[in-house]
Amino acid sequence: MKLFIDTANIDHVKEIASWGILDGVTTNPTLVAKEWKDGSAGSPHAFEHAVLAMCELVPCVSAQVTAEDCAGMKKQGEEYARWHKHVVVKVPMTTEGLKALKYFRSKGIRTNTTLVFSLNQAILAAKAGANIISPFIGRLDDAGEEGMDLIKDIMTAWEQYHFDTEVLVASIRHPRHVAQAAMLGAHICTIPYEVFLKLPNHPLTDSGLKKFLEDWKKVGKKL
Ligand code: G3P
């Protein structure tokens, strides 16, 4: 399973990339606004610079179009794709988005379809040529549904056909979501920084290491 970080914070990308396990980054307008909430983007190229810095660290960086019509999405997506070959154009799951997906596929521009909340949406995006689809699990949980059931349904459907579209589990809220996504065979999980920091931890690892180090001190040797 590929692990992506869901952030627009370059320091967070650098930290997780330094662990040697990071395969990509997903950004969205909300995450970008969080980084520049006081309008301090400074240069009109601030987003481009952040995306480029991330592209130096990982092979797959999703940058979301904000246009709502197909023509606008094409223009914005083509500009993003020119920035760096690691850029993946993120397109919302709308009918205009579907048209744009088809176009980007024909141009060899990689895409990630965002805001997927049903199996039917997943199928449409895959048929339109999306390279990645992003079902939002946490938001379904928040709405009182079982988000992971959607991943189960999509992976079951994917077994029947030959879609080359990767399933990226998004809107992850806690470490259990990551493990569940892996058990269902999802191709990618995009994980917030705070959840990433919890993944390496286990209390038995901490207590086990403490004991090893205490015992080593008793040996009285230094290597
Ligand atoms: O990449 C977008 C997705 O992960 C959003 O997550 O926490 O805003 O539901 P969240």
PDB file of C-alpha atoms and ligand atoms in Angstrom:
ATOM      1  CA  MET A   1       0.000   0.000   0.000  1.00  0.00           C
ATOM      2  CA  LYS A   2       1.260   3.463  -0.860  1.00  0.00           C
ATOM      3  CA  LEU A   3       1.241   6.029   1.924  1.00  0.00           C
ATOM      4  CA  PHE A   4       0.574   9.698   1.136  1.00  0.00           C
ATOM      5  CA  ILE A   5       0.442  12.657   3.487  1.00  0.00           C
ATOM      6  CA  ASP A   6      -2.652  14.878   3.406  1.00  0.00           C
ATOM      7  CA  THR A   7      -1.206  18.351   3.924  1.00  0.00           C
ATOM      8  CA  ALA A   8      -0.025  21.572   2.306  1.00  0.00           C
ATOM      9  CA  ASN A   9       2.718  22.016   4.932  1.00  0.00           C
ATOM     10  CA  ILE A  10       6.138  21.456   3.376  1.00  0.00           C
ATOM     11  CA  ASP A  11       7.861  20.905   6.741  1.00  0.00           C
ATOM     12  CA  HIS A  12       5.430  18.097   7.515  1.00  0.00           C
ATOM     13  CA  VAL A  13       6.103  16.527   4.108  1.00  0.00           C
ATOM     14  CA  LYS A  14       9.875  16.770   4.735  1.00  0.00           C
ATOM     15  CA  GLU A  15       9.586  15.132   8.154  1.00  0.00           C
ATOM     16  CA  ILE A  16       7.499  12.157   7.010  1.00  0.00           C
ATOM     17  CA  ALA A  17       9.559  11.761   3.805  1.00  0.00           C
ATOM     18  CA  SER A  18      12.661  11.490   6.022  1.00  0.00           C
ATOM     19  CA  TRP A  19      11.191   8.281   7.507  1.00  0.00           C
ATOM     20  CA  GLY A  20      11.674   6.650   4.096  1.00  0.00           C
ATOM     21  CA  ILE A  21       8.061   5.513   3.737  1.00  0.00           C
ATOM     22  CA  LEU A  22       6.331   8.374   1.912  1.00  0.00           C
ATOM     23  CA  ASP A  23       4.963   7.883  -1.625  1.00  0.00           C
ATOM     24  CA  GLY A  24       3.011  11.059  -2.238  1.00  0.00           C
ATOM     25  CA  VAL A  25       1.178  14.165  -1.043  1.00  0.00           C
ATOM     26  CA  THR A  26      -2.445  15.233  -1.365  1.00  0.00           C
ATOM     27  CA  THR A  27      -3.384  18.881  -1.005  1.00  0.00           C
ATOM     28  CA  ASN A  28      -6.760  20.590  -1.259  1.00  0.00           C
ATOM     29  CA  PRO A  29      -7.951  24.221  -1.045  1.00  0.00           C
ATOM     30  CA  THR A  30      -8.811  23.848   2.657  1.00  0.00           C
ATOM     31  CA  LEU A  31      -5.344  22.528   3.524  1.00  0.00           C
ATOM     32  CA  VAL A  32      -3.719  25.321   1.503  1.00  0.00           C
ATOM     33  CA  ALA A  33      -5.897  27.946   3.234  1.00  0.00           C
ATOM     34  CA  LYS A  34      -4.838  26.478   6.610  1.00  0.00           C
ATOM     35  CA  GLU A  35      -1.184  27.160   5.771  1.00  0.00           C
ATOM     36  CA  TRP A  36      -1.852  30.736   4.580  1.00  0.00           C
ATOM     37  CA  LYS A  37      -4.890  31.579   6.686  1.00  0.00           C
ATOM     38  CA  ASP A  38      -3.927  35.246   7.110  1.00  0.00           C
ATOM     39  CA  GLY A  39      -3.633  35.711   3.347  1.00  0.00           C
ATOM     40  CA  SER A  40       0.152  35.594   3.764  1.00  0.00           C
ATOM     41  CA  ALA A  41       0.744  33.588   0.610  1.00  0.00           C
ATOM     42  CA  GLY A  42       2.865  36.602  -0.352  1.00  0.00           C
ATOM     43  CA  SER A  43       3.697  35.782  -3.920  1.00  0.00           C
ATOM     44  CA  PRO A  44       0.996  34.664  -6.349  1.00  0.00           C
ATOM     45  CA  HIS A  45       3.303  31.699  -6.964  1.00  0.00           C
ATOM     46  CA  ALA A  46       3.340  30.530  -3.329  1.00  0.00           C
ATOM     47  CA  PHE A  47       1.194  27.462  -4.060  1.00  0.00           C
ATOM     48  CA  GLU A  48       3.290  26.584  -7.102  1.00  0.00           C
ATOM     49  CA  HIS A  49       6.491  26.867  -5.059  1.00  0.00           C
ATOM     50  CA  ALA A  50       5.074  24.656  -2.299  1.00  0.00           C
ATOM     51  CA  VAL A  51       3.974  22.035  -4.843  1.00  0.00           C
ATOM     52  CA  LEU A  52       7.374  22.120  -6.544  1.00  0.00           C
ATOM     53  CA  ALA A  53       9.172  21.651  -3.215  1.00  0.00           C
ATOM     54  CA  MET A  54       6.967  18.627  -2.520  1.00  0.00           C
ATOM     55  CA  CYS A  55       7.597  17.245  -6.021  1.00  0.00           C
ATOM     56  CA  GLU A  56      11.313  17.140  -5.182  1.00  0.00           C
ATOM     57  CA  LEU A  57      10.533  14.808  -2.277  1.00  0.00           C
ATOM     58  CA  VAL A  58       7.873  12.429  -3.657  1.00  0.00           C
ATOM     59  CA  PRO A  59       6.712  11.180  -7.079  1.00  0.00           C
ATOM     60  CA  CYS A  60       3.037  12.070  -6.725  1.00  0.00           C
ATOM     61  CA  VAL A  61       1.632  15.435  -5.553  1.00  0.00           C
ATOM     62  CA  SER A  62      -2.081  16.162  -5.979  1.00  0.00           C
ATOM     63  CA  ALA A  63      -2.969  19.786  -6.739  1.00  0.00           C
ATOM     64  CA  GLN A  64      -6.698  20.548  -6.909  1.00  0.00           C
ATOM     65  CA  VAL A  65      -8.377  22.622  -9.605  1.00  0.00           C
ATOM     66  CA  THR A  66     -10.819  25.246  -8.326  1.00  0.00           C
ATOM     67  CA  ALA A  67     -12.611  25.956 -11.602  1.00  0.00           C
ATOM     68  CA  GLU A  68     -16.121  24.510 -11.739  1.00  0.00           C
ATOM     69  CA  ASP A  69     -16.515  24.138 -15.488  1.00  0.00           C
ATOM     70  CA  CYS A  70     -14.630  21.739 -17.731  1.00  0.00           C
ATOM     71  CA  ALA A  71     -12.882  24.485 -19.730  1.00  0.00           C
ATOM     72  CA  GLY A  72     -11.588  26.120 -16.543  1.00  0.00           C
ATOM     73  CA  MET A  73     -10.488  22.769 -15.102  1.00  0.00           C
ATOM     74  CA  LYS A  74      -8.586  21.946 -18.309  1.00  0.00           C
ATOM     75  CA  LYS A  75      -6.771  25.298 -18.240  1.00  0.00           C
ATOM     76  CA  GLN A  76      -5.867  25.086 -14.554  1.00  0.00           C
ATOM     77  CA  GLY A  77      -4.945  21.396 -14.727  1.00  0.00           C
ATOM     78  CA  GLU A  78      -2.694  21.878 -17.732  1.00  0.00           C
ATOM     79  CA  GLU A  79      -0.901  24.686 -15.925  1.00  0.00           C
ATOM     80  CA  TYR A  80      -0.360  22.500 -12.831  1.00  0.00           C
ATOM     81  CA  ALA A  81       0.882  19.639 -15.022  1.00  0.00           C
ATOM     82  CA  ARG A  82       3.471  21.970 -16.611  1.00  0.00           C
ATOM     83  CA  TRP A  83       4.940  22.768 -13.189  1.00  0.00           C
ATOM     84  CA  HIS A  84       6.419  19.289 -12.654  1.00  0.00           C
ATOM     85  CA  LYS A  85       5.984  15.728 -13.917  1.00  0.00           C
ATOM     86  CA  HIS A  86       5.155  14.577 -10.386  1.00  0.00           C
ATOM     87  CA  VAL A  87       1.995  16.721 -10.281  1.00  0.00           C
ATOM     88  CA  VAL A  88      -1.340  14.881 -10.288  1.00  0.00           C
ATOM     89  CA  VAL A  89      -4.345  17.078 -11.123  1.00  0.00           C
ATOM     90  CA  LYS A  90      -7.111  16.737  -8.556  1.00  0.00           C
ATOM     91  CA  VAL A  91     -10.585  17.081 -10.051  1.00  0.00           C
ATOM     92  CA  PRO A  92     -13.904  17.144  -8.163  1.00  0.00           C
ATOM     93  CA  MET A  93     -16.491  14.419  -8.747  1.00  0.00           C
ATOM     94  CA  THR A  94     -18.956  16.409 -10.871  1.00  0.00           C
ATOM     95  CA  THR A  95     -20.182  15.977 -14.447  1.00  0.00           C
ATOM     96  CA  GLU A  96     -17.838  18.801 -15.496  1.00  0.00           C
ATOM     97  CA  GLY A  97     -15.100  16.969 -13.640  1.00  0.00           C
ATOM     98  CA  LEU A  98     -15.841  13.760 -15.552  1.00  0.00           C
ATOM     99  CA  LYS A  99     -15.425  15.609 -18.874  1.00  0.00           C
ATOM    100  CA  ALA A 100     -12.142  17.055 -17.644  1.00  0.00           C
ATOM    101  CA  LEU A 101     -10.932  13.586 -16.524  1.00  0.00           C
ATOM    102  CA  LYS A 102     -11.520  12.217 -20.011  1.00  0.00           C
ATOM    103  CA  TYR A 103      -9.575  15.121 -21.510  1.00  0.00           C
ATOM    104  CA  PHE A 104      -6.644  14.812 -19.092  1.00  0.00           C
ATOM    105  CA  ARG A 105      -6.422  11.051 -19.731  1.00  0.00           C
ATOM    106  CA  SER A 106      -6.216  11.728 -23.493  1.00  0.00           C
ATOM    107  CA  LYS A 107      -3.346  14.165 -22.825  1.00  0.00           C
ATOM    108  CA  GLY A 108      -1.464  11.811 -20.524  1.00  0.00           C
ATOM    109  CA  ILE A 109      -2.006  14.090 -17.514  1.00  0.00           C
ATOM    110  CA  ARG A 110      -2.460  12.105 -14.300  1.00  0.00           C
ATOM    111  CA  THR A 111      -5.604  12.770 -12.244  1.00  0.00           C
ATOM    112  CA  ASN A 112      -7.093  12.155  -8.820  1.00  0.00           C
ATOM    113  CA  THR A 113     -10.881  12.439  -8.439  1.00  0.00           C
ATOM    114  CA  THR A 114     -11.826  13.962  -5.110  1.00  0.00           C
ATOM    115  CA  LEU A 115     -15.049  14.030  -3.063  1.00  0.00           C
ATOM    116  CA  VAL A 116     -16.106  10.470  -3.917  1.00  0.00           C
ATOM    117  CA  PHE A 117     -18.864   9.261  -1.586  1.00  0.00           C
ATOM    118  CA  SER A 118     -20.516   6.383  -3.483  1.00  0.00           C
ATOM    119  CA  LEU A 119     -19.613   3.321  -5.537  1.00  0.00           C
ATOM    120  CA  ASN A 120     -21.443   4.742  -8.552  1.00  0.00           C
ATOM    121  CA  GLN A 121     -19.312   7.897  -8.419  1.00  0.00           C
ATOM    122  CA  ALA A 122     -16.211   5.698  -8.180  1.00  0.00           C
ATOM    123  CA  ILE A 123     -17.235   3.744 -11.298  1.00  0.00           C
ATOM    124  CA  LEU A 124     -17.971   6.903 -13.299  1.00  0.00           C
ATOM    125  CA  ALA A 125     -14.622   8.462 -12.398  1.00  0.00           C
ATOM    126  CA  ALA A 126     -12.765   5.254 -13.295  1.00  0.00           C
ATOM    127  CA  LYS A 127     -14.563   4.996 -16.637  1.00  0.00           C
ATOM    128  CA  ALA A 128     -13.790   8.654 -17.392  1.00  0.00           C
ATOM    129  CA  GLY A 129     -10.106   7.822 -16.949  1.00  0.00           C
ATOM    130  CA  ALA A 130      -9.169   8.900 -13.427  1.00  0.00           C
ATOM    131  CA  ASN A 131      -5.799   7.479 -12.364  1.00  0.00           C
ATOM    132  CA  ILE A 132      -6.819   7.745  -8.710  1.00  0.00           C
ATOM    133  CA  ILE A 133     -10.161   8.083  -6.909  1.00  0.00           C
ATOM    134  CA  SER A 134     -10.454   9.485  -3.401  1.00  0.00           C
ATOM    135  CA  PRO A 135     -13.380   8.211  -1.316  1.00  0.00           C
ATOM    136  CA  PHE A 136     -13.724  10.328   1.869  1.00  0.00           C
ATOM    137  CA  ILE A 137     -14.098   7.861   4.731  1.00  0.00           C
ATOM    138  CA  GLY A 138     -14.055  10.147   7.786  1.00  0.00           C
ATOM    139  CA  ARG A 139     -16.732  12.433   6.391  1.00  0.00           C
ATOM    140  CA  LEU A 140     -19.034   9.431   5.847  1.00  0.00           C
ATOM    141  CA  ASP A 141     -18.353   8.358   9.445  1.00  0.00           C
ATOM    142  CA  ASP A 142     -19.148  11.927  10.566  1.00  0.00           C
ATOM    143  CA  ALA A 143     -22.468  11.679   8.706  1.00  0.00           C
ATOM    144  CA  GLY A 144     -23.384   8.518  10.638  1.00  0.00           C
ATOM    145  CA  GLU A 145     -22.431   6.045   7.914  1.00  0.00           C
ATOM    146  CA  GLU A 146     -19.709   3.385   7.942  1.00  0.00           C
ATOM    147  CA  GLY A 147     -17.084   4.984   5.706  1.00  0.00           C
ATOM    148  CA  MET A 148     -14.977   1.858   5.403  1.00  0.00           C
ATOM    149  CA  ASP A 149     -17.971  -0.016   3.890  1.00  0.00           C
ATOM    150  CA  LEU A 150     -17.553   2.161   0.810  1.00  0.00           C
ATOM    151  CA  ILE A 151     -13.929   1.025   0.438  1.00  0.00           C
ATOM    152  CA  LYS A 152     -15.094  -2.581   0.826  1.00  0.00           C
ATOM    153  CA  ASP A 153     -17.711  -2.065  -1.933  1.00  0.00           C
ATOM    154  CA  ILE A 154     -15.258  -0.351  -4.276  1.00  0.00           C
ATOM    155  CA  MET A 155     -12.575  -3.023  -3.805  1.00  0.00           C
ATOM    156  CA  THR A 156     -15.190  -5.746  -4.419  1.00  0.00           C
ATOM    157  CA  ALA A 157     -16.310  -4.062  -7.641  1.00  0.00           C
ATOM    158  CA  TRP A 158     -12.691  -3.497  -8.708  1.00  0.00           C
ATOM    159  CA  GLU A 159     -12.094  -7.276  -8.484  1.00  0.00           C
ATOM    160  CA  GLN A 160     -14.748  -7.813 -11.185  1.00  0.00           C
ATOM    161  CA  TYR A 161     -13.293  -5.430 -13.755  1.00  0.00           C
ATOM    162  CA  HIS A 162      -9.982  -4.191 -15.097  1.00  0.00           C
ATOM    163  CA  PHE A 163      -9.972  -0.558 -14.001  1.00  0.00           C
ATOM    164  CA  ASP A 164      -6.424   0.736 -13.705  1.00  0.00           C
ATOM    165  CA  THR A 165      -7.715   3.393 -11.301  1.00  0.00           C
ATOM    166  CA  GLU A 166      -6.086   3.296  -7.867  1.00  0.00           C
ATOM    167  CA  VAL A 167      -8.287   3.593  -4.792  1.00  0.00           C
ATOM    168  CA  LEU A 168      -6.971   6.215  -2.380  1.00  0.00           C
ATOM    169  CA  VAL A 169      -8.576   6.198   1.069  1.00  0.00           C
ATOM    170  CA  ALA A 170      -8.965   9.847   2.130  1.00  0.00           C
ATOM    171  CA  SER A 171     -10.392  11.751   5.079  1.00  0.00           C
ATOM    172  CA  ILE A 172      -8.531   9.461   7.484  1.00  0.00           C
ATOM    173  CA  ARG A 173      -9.209  10.274  11.128  1.00  0.00           C
ATOM    174  CA  HIS A 174      -7.179   7.735  13.146  1.00  0.00           C
ATOM    175  CA  PRO A 175      -4.621   4.882  12.853  1.00  0.00           C
ATOM    176  CA  ARG A 176      -7.338   2.200  12.747  1.00  0.00           C
ATOM    177  CA  HIS A 177      -8.567   3.645   9.434  1.00  0.00           C
ATOM    178  CA  VAL A 178      -5.092   3.063   7.948  1.00  0.00           C
ATOM    179  CA  ALA A 179      -5.000  -0.582   9.073  1.00  0.00           C
ATOM    180  CA  GLN A 180      -8.551  -1.179   7.799  1.00  0.00           C
ATOM    181  CA  ALA A 181      -7.694   0.331   4.408  1.00  0.00           C
ATOM    182  CA  ALA A 182      -4.701  -2.028   4.171  1.00  0.00           C
ATOM    183  CA  MET A 183      -6.782  -5.090   5.071  1.00  0.00           C
ATOM    184  CA  LEU A 184      -9.229  -4.216   2.297  1.00  0.00           C
ATOM    185  CA  GLY A 185      -6.399  -3.937  -0.218  1.00  0.00           C
ATOM    186  CA  ALA A 186      -6.806  -0.218  -0.953  1.00  0.00           C
ATOM    187  CA  HIS A 187      -3.949   0.972  -3.133  1.00  0.00           C
ATOM    188  CA  ILE A 188      -3.211   4.236  -1.305  1.00  0.00           C
ATOM    189  CA  CYS A 189      -4.006   5.886   2.012  1.00  0.00           C
ATOM    190  CA  THR A 190      -3.577   9.634   2.513  1.00  0.00           C
ATOM    191  CA  ILE A 191      -2.890  10.404   6.133  1.00  0.00           C
ATOM    192  CA  PRO A 192      -2.922  13.691   8.098  1.00  0.00           C
ATOM    193  CA  TYR A 193       0.401  14.586   9.795  1.00  0.00           C
ATOM    194  CA  GLU A 194      -1.025  14.166  13.316  1.00  0.00           C
ATOM    195  CA  VAL A 195      -2.208  10.623  12.489  1.00  0.00           C
ATOM    196  CA  PHE A 196       1.151   9.800  10.863  1.00  0.00           C
ATOM    197  CA  LEU A 197       2.915  10.683  14.131  1.00  0.00           C
ATOM    198  CA  LYS A 198       0.837   8.054  15.947  1.00  0.00           C
ATOM    199  CA  LEU A 199       1.556   5.198  13.515  1.00  0.00           C
ATOM    200  CA  PRO A 200       5.054   4.179  14.717  1.00  0.00           C
ATOM    201  CA  ASN A 201       4.015   4.061  18.387  1.00  0.00           C
ATOM    202  CA  HIS A 202       3.082   1.138  20.580  1.00  0.00           C
ATOM    203  CA  PRO A 203       3.337   1.140  24.407  1.00  0.00           C
ATOM    204  CA  LEU A 204       4.966  -2.319  24.345  1.00  0.00           C
ATOM    205  CA  THR A 205       7.667  -0.989  22.004  1.00  0.00           C
ATOM    206  CA  ASP A 206       8.357   1.857  24.457  1.00  0.00           C
ATOM    207  CA  SER A 207       8.448  -0.349  27.568  1.00  0.00           C
ATOM    208  CA  GLY A 208      10.418  -3.047  25.723  1.00  0.00           C
ATOM    209  CA  LEU A 209      13.056  -0.571  24.590  1.00  0.00           C
ATOM    210  CA  LYS A 210      13.291   0.965  28.081  1.00  0.00           C
ATOM    211  CA  LYS A 211      13.994  -2.484  29.528  1.00  0.00           C
ATOM    212  CA  PHE A 212      16.589  -3.314  26.846  1.00  0.00           C
ATOM    213  CA  LEU A 213      18.443  -0.060  27.562  1.00  0.00           C
ATOM    214  CA  GLU A 214      18.311  -0.561  31.340  1.00  0.00           C
ATOM    215  CA  ASP A 215      19.668  -4.092  30.964  1.00  0.00           C
ATOM    216  CA  TRP A 216      22.409  -2.920  28.611  1.00  0.00           C
ATOM    217  CA  LYS A 217      23.571  -0.411  31.229  1.00  0.00           C
ATOM    218  CA  LYS A 218      23.971  -3.333  33.680  1.00  0.00           C
ATOM    219  CA  VAL A 219      26.418  -4.964  31.254  1.00  0.00           C
ATOM    220  CA  GLY A 220      28.608  -1.900  31.788  1.00  0.00           C
ATOM    221  CA  LYS A 221      30.054  -1.892  28.262  1.00  0.00           C
ATOM    222  CA  LYS A 222      30.050   0.745  25.568  1.00  0.00           C
ATOM    223  CA  LEU A 223      30.150  -0.049  21.875  1.00  0.00           C
TER     224      LEU A 223
HETATM  225  O1  G3P B   1      -7.617  14.977   0.950  1.00  0.00           O
HETATM  226  C1  G3P B   1      -8.819  15.393   1.411  1.00  0.00           C
HETATM  227  C2  G3P B   1      -9.412  14.628   2.535  1.00  0.00           C
HETATM  228  O2  G3P B   1      -8.493  13.797   3.103  1.00  0.00           O
HETATM  229  C3  G3P B   1     -10.181  15.508   3.486  1.00  0.00           C
HETATM  230  O3  G3P B   1     -10.148  15.115   4.801  1.00  0.00           O
HETATM  231  O4  G3P B   1     -10.414  15.528   7.189  1.00  0.00           O
HETATM  232  O5  G3P B   1     -11.181  17.283   5.575  1.00  0.00           O
HETATM  233  O6  G3P B   1     -12.440  15.151   5.805  1.00  0.00           O
HETATM  234  P1  G3P B   1     -11.094  15.796   5.893  1.00  0.00           P
END
